[in-house]
PDB file of C-alpha atoms in Angstrom:
ATOM      1  CA  MET A 198     106.660 114.100 110.127  1.00  0.00           C
ATOM      2  CA  ARG A 199     105.388 110.581 109.977  1.00  0.00           C
ATOM      3  CA  ALA A 200     102.420 111.326 112.510  1.00  0.00           C
ATOM      4  CA  VAL A 201     101.178 114.699 109.600  1.00  0.00           C
ATOM      5  CA  ALA A 202     101.633 112.675 106.765  1.00  0.00           C
ATOM      6  CA  VAL A 203      99.440 110.089 107.884  1.00  0.00           C
ATOM      7  CA  LYS A 204      96.634 112.598 109.447  1.00  0.00           C
ATOM      8  CA  LEU A 205      96.584 114.450 106.621  1.00  0.00           C
ATOM      9  CA  LEU A 206      95.807 111.520 104.228  1.00  0.00           C
ATOM     10  CA  MET A 207      93.103 110.595 107.265  1.00  0.00           C
ATOM     11  CA  SER A 208      91.469 114.161 107.142  1.00  0.00           C
ATOM     12  CA  LEU A 209      91.110 113.934 103.370  1.00  0.00           C
ATOM     13  CA  PHE A 210      90.036 110.285 102.852  1.00  0.00           C
ATOM     14  CA  PHE A 211      87.084 111.349 105.791  1.00  0.00           C
ATOM     15  CA  ALA A 212      86.136 113.837 103.711  1.00  0.00           C
ATOM     16  CA  ALA A 213      85.213 112.237 100.772  1.00  0.00           C
ATOM     17  CA  LEU A 214      83.538 108.779 102.547  1.00  0.00           C
ATOM     18  CA  PRO A 215      80.042 108.749 102.263  1.00  0.00           C
ATOM     19  CA  ALA A 216      77.401 109.369 104.866  1.00  0.00           C
ATOM     20  CA  THR A 217      76.455 105.718 106.894  1.00  0.00           C
ATOM     21  CA  ALA A 218      78.016 102.550 106.484  1.00  0.00           C
ATOM     22  CA  PHE A 219      77.629 101.001 109.630  1.00  0.00           C
ATOM     23  CA  ALA A 220      74.467 101.383 112.013  1.00  0.00           C
ATOM     24  CA  ALA A 221      74.666 104.067 114.573  1.00  0.00           C
ATOM     25  CA  ASP A 222      74.277 101.122 117.759  1.00  0.00           C
ATOM     26  CA  LYS A 223      77.095  99.944 119.477  1.00  0.00           C
ATOM     27  CA  LYS A 224      76.071  95.864 119.016  1.00  0.00           C
ATOM     28  CA  PRO A 225      79.391  94.190 116.295  1.00  0.00           C
ATOM     29  CA  VAL A 226      78.217  94.346 112.945  1.00  0.00           C
ATOM     30  CA  VAL A 227      79.414  92.093 110.434  1.00  0.00           C
ATOM     31  CA  ILE A 228      78.885  92.403 106.745  1.00  0.00           C
ATOM     32  CA  GLU A 229      79.580  89.752 104.322  1.00  0.00           C
ATOM     33  CA  GLY A 230      79.423  89.391 100.748  1.00  0.00           C
ATOM     34  CA  GLU A 231      81.048  89.944  97.409  1.00  0.00           C
ATOM     35  CA  ALA A 232      83.930  92.644  97.867  1.00  0.00           C
ATOM     36  CA  ARG A 233      84.202  96.016  95.134  1.00  0.00           C
ATOM     37  CA  VAL A 234      87.231  97.741  95.668  1.00  0.00           C
ATOM     38  CA  ILE A 235      86.825 101.397  95.998  1.00  0.00           C
ATOM     39  CA  ASP A 236      90.539 102.561  96.216  1.00  0.00           C
ATOM     40  CA  ALA A 237      93.800 101.040  98.343  1.00  0.00           C
ATOM     41  CA  GLY A 238      92.143 101.598 101.616  1.00  0.00           C
ATOM     42  CA  THR A 239      88.413 101.224 101.040  1.00  0.00           C
ATOM     43  CA  ILE A 240      85.753  98.465  99.555  1.00  0.00           C
ATOM     44  CA  GLN A 241      81.962  97.945  99.313  1.00  0.00           C
ATOM     45  CA  ILE A 242      79.768  95.011 100.166  1.00  0.00           C
ATOM     46  CA  ASP A 243      76.620  95.954  98.931  1.00  0.00           C
ATOM     47  CA  ASN A 244      75.707  99.068  99.529  1.00  0.00           C
ATOM     48  CA  LYS A 245      78.301  99.357 102.527  1.00  0.00           C
ATOM     49  CA  VAL A 246      81.663 101.240 102.041  1.00  0.00           C
ATOM     50  CA  ILE A 247      83.848  99.955 104.103  1.00  0.00           C
ATOM     51  CA  ARG A 248      87.185 102.081 104.910  1.00  0.00           C
ATOM     52  CA  LEU A 249      89.892  99.211 105.841  1.00  0.00           C
ATOM     53  CA  PHE A 250      90.780  99.533 109.833  1.00  0.00           C
ATOM     54  CA  GLY A 251      94.563 100.469 110.987  1.00  0.00           C
ATOM     55  CA  ILE A 252      96.176 101.953 107.413  1.00  0.00           C
ATOM     56  CA  VAL A 253      95.943 104.605 105.482  1.00  0.00           C
ATOM     57  CA  ALA A 254      96.968 104.036 101.848  1.00  0.00           C
ATOM     58  CA  PRO A 255      97.631 106.808  98.966  1.00  0.00           C
ATOM     59  CA  GLY A 256      94.612 108.322  97.367  1.00  0.00           C
ATOM     60  CA  PRO A 257      93.402 107.081  93.720  1.00  0.00           C
ATOM     61  CA  ARG A 258      95.053 110.127  92.352  1.00  0.00           C
ATOM     62  CA  GLN A 259      98.238 110.577  95.054  1.00  0.00           C
ATOM     63  CA  LYS A 260     101.261 110.906  93.021  1.00  0.00           C
ATOM     64  CA  CYS A 261     104.551 109.652  94.294  1.00  0.00           C
ATOM     65  CA  LEU A 262     108.143 110.681  93.405  1.00  0.00           C
ATOM     66  CA  ARG A 263     111.122 107.976  91.168  1.00  0.00           C
ATOM     67  CA  GLY A 264     113.804 110.010  92.008  1.00  0.00           C
ATOM     68  CA  SER A 265     112.239 113.411  90.223  1.00  0.00           C
ATOM     69  CA  LEU A 266     109.173 111.999  87.883  1.00  0.00           C
ATOM     70  CA  PRO A 267     105.988 111.309  89.135  1.00  0.00           C
ATOM     71  CA  TRP A 268     103.993 107.519  89.094  1.00  0.00           C
ATOM     72  CA  LEU A 269     100.753 107.194  90.693  1.00  0.00           C
ATOM     73  CA  CYS A 270     101.642 104.547  93.612  1.00  0.00           C
ATOM     74  CA  GLY A 271      97.903 105.293  94.433  1.00  0.00           C
ATOM     75  CA  ALA A 272      96.512 103.249  91.409  1.00  0.00           C
ATOM     76  CA  ALA A 273      99.540 100.850  91.712  1.00  0.00           C
ATOM     77  CA  ALA A 274      98.352 100.405  95.602  1.00  0.00           C
ATOM     78  CA  ARG A 275      94.283  99.440  94.196  1.00  0.00           C
ATOM     79  CA  THR A 276      95.748  97.384  91.646  1.00  0.00           C
ATOM     80  CA  TYR A 277      97.419  95.279  94.392  1.00  0.00           C
ATOM     81  CA  LEU A 278      93.881  95.555  96.612  1.00  0.00           C
ATOM     82  CA  LYS A 279      91.860  94.601  93.400  1.00  0.00           C
ATOM     83  CA  GLU A 280      93.741  91.393  93.362  1.00  0.00           C
ATOM     84  CA  LEU A 281      93.319  90.342  96.852  1.00  0.00           C
ATOM     85  CA  ALA A 282      89.986  91.564  97.200  1.00  0.00           C
ATOM     86  CA  ASP A 283      87.984  92.423  94.034  1.00  0.00           C
ATOM     87  CA  ARG A 284      84.485  90.282  93.487  1.00  0.00           C
ATOM     88  CA  LYS A 285      86.169  87.899  95.838  1.00  0.00           C
ATOM     89  CA  GLN A 286      83.368  86.664  99.555  1.00  0.00           C
ATOM     90  CA  ALA A 287      84.845  89.137 102.319  1.00  0.00           C
ATOM     91  CA  ARG A 288      83.966  89.457 106.025  1.00  0.00           C
ATOM     92  CA  CYS A 289      83.874  92.696 107.865  1.00  0.00           C
ATOM     93  CA  GLN A 290      83.877  92.909 111.733  1.00  0.00           C
ATOM     94  CA  ALA A 291      83.372  96.705 112.544  1.00  0.00           C
ATOM     95  CA  ILE A 292      85.544  98.660 114.806  1.00  0.00           C
ATOM     96  CA  GLN A 293      84.618 102.112 114.818  1.00  0.00           C
ATOM     97  CA  SER A 294      82.397 103.761 112.352  1.00  0.00           C
ATOM     98  CA  TYR A 295      83.458 103.144 108.868  1.00  0.00           C
ATOM     99  CA  ASN A 296      86.375 101.249 109.800  1.00  0.00           C
ATOM    100  CA  ALA A 297      86.116  97.161 110.065  1.00  0.00           C
ATOM    101  CA  ARG A 298      88.994  94.420 109.670  1.00  0.00           C
ATOM    102  CA  CYS A 299      87.904  92.331 106.779  1.00  0.00           C
ATOM    103  CA  ILE A 300      88.425  89.141 105.620  1.00  0.00           C
ATOM    104  CA  VAL A 301      89.206  87.624 102.210  1.00  0.00           C
ATOM    105  CA  ALA A 302      90.204  83.970 101.933  1.00  0.00           C
ATOM    106  CA  ASN A 303      91.654  83.803 105.490  1.00  0.00           C
ATOM    107  CA  LYS A 304      93.905  87.120 105.281  1.00  0.00           C
ATOM    108  CA  ASP A 305      93.875  90.406 106.861  1.00  0.00           C
ATOM    109  CA  LEU A 306      93.278  92.779 104.079  1.00  0.00           C
ATOM    110  CA  ALA A 307      94.712  96.039 105.815  1.00  0.00           C
ATOM    111  CA  ASN A 308      97.543  93.450 106.564  1.00  0.00           C
ATOM    112  CA  GLU A 309      98.452  92.138 103.362  1.00  0.00           C
ATOM    113  CA  MET A 310      98.568  95.616 102.185  1.00  0.00           C
ATOM    114  CA  VAL A 311     100.958  96.980 104.533  1.00  0.00           C
ATOM    115  CA  ARG A 312     103.105  94.000 104.741  1.00  0.00           C
ATOM    116  CA  ALA A 313     103.436  94.766 100.645  1.00  0.00           C
ATOM    117  CA  GLY A 314     104.318  98.466 100.818  1.00  0.00           C
ATOM    118  CA  TRP A 315     100.974  99.438  99.730  1.00  0.00           C
ATOM    119  CA  ALA A 316     100.064 101.113 103.460  1.00  0.00           C
ATOM    120  CA  VAL A 317     101.329 102.272 106.389  1.00  0.00           C
ATOM    121  CA  ALA A 318      99.714 102.369 110.099  1.00  0.00           C
ATOM    122  CA  ASP A 319      98.061 104.387 111.996  1.00  0.00           C
ATOM    123  CA  GLU A 320      97.311 105.215 115.038  1.00  0.00           C
ATOM    124  CA  SER A 321      94.770 102.256 115.965  1.00  0.00           C
ATOM    125  CA  GLY A 322      97.272 100.331 113.563  1.00  0.00           C
ATOM    126  CA  GLU A 323      99.809  99.014 116.189  1.00  0.00           C
ATOM    127  CA  ALA A 324      99.567  95.719 115.319  1.00  0.00           C
ATOM    128  CA  TYR A 325     100.266  96.145 111.811  1.00  0.00           C
ATOM    129  CA  ARG A 326     104.021  98.262 112.796  1.00  0.00           C
ATOM    130  CA  PRO A 327     106.577  95.416 112.150  1.00  0.00           C
ATOM    131  CA  ALA A 328     104.830  94.006 109.111  1.00  0.00           C
ATOM    132  CA  GLU A 329     105.690  98.014 107.185  1.00  0.00           C
ATOM    133  CA  ASP A 330     108.821  98.779 109.332  1.00  0.00           C
ATOM    134  CA  LYS A 331     109.580  95.286 107.296  1.00  0.00           C
ATOM    135  CA  ALA A 332     108.241  96.509 104.235  1.00  0.00           C
ATOM    136  CA  ARG A 333     109.941  99.350 104.115  1.00  0.00           C
ATOM    137  CA  ALA A 334     113.676  97.779 104.803  1.00  0.00           C
ATOM    138  CA  GLU A 335     112.808  95.168 102.306  1.00  0.00           C
ATOM    139  CA  LYS A 336     111.756  98.542  99.798  1.00  0.00           C
ATOM    140  CA  ARG A 337     108.454  96.816  98.818  1.00  0.00           C
ATOM    141  CA  GLY A 338     105.326  98.897  97.247  1.00  0.00           C
ATOM    142  CA  LEU A 339     105.575 102.682  98.048  1.00  0.00           C
ATOM    143  CA  TRP A 340     109.320 102.071  99.419  1.00  0.00           C
ATOM    144  CA  GLU A 341     110.478 100.790  96.433  1.00  0.00           C
ATOM    145  CA  TYR A 342     111.899 104.666  95.724  1.00  0.00           C
ATOM    146  CA  ALA A 343     111.801 106.137  98.856  1.00  0.00           C
ATOM    147  CA  PRO A 344     114.808 107.988  99.980  1.00  0.00           C
ATOM    148  CA  GLU A 345     116.713 106.167 102.876  1.00  0.00           C
TER     149      GLU A 345
END
């Protein structure tokens, strides 16, 4: 079930992505500059749109449930990433097309989002799985109202 949810979130995200964020050649691409947060899993530096590598975060209008009441968990996740990165200097190294590991203030943004419970590790983000498990166990972020 979890894998299906992750794939669905990923397919919805990639359908909305703009054309080219990174060069087509295979040289390591490093992008540095002031980050602007687009959503809970995406930042922009200059004209480059960068998806945080290894995670899936809720979309901007995605809703979660608190019991039977919906709430805008995507907006809350975006707010958290804005606190971490918006208008701050970022250094991103492309891992795959459209995906990069981004560092702000010596912190891996993807890891911080997962640790706080505002994103989950995807298939390529195995290194983030322990942080996800801990966030879930401690009921942080998206997990605060998740059923046991």
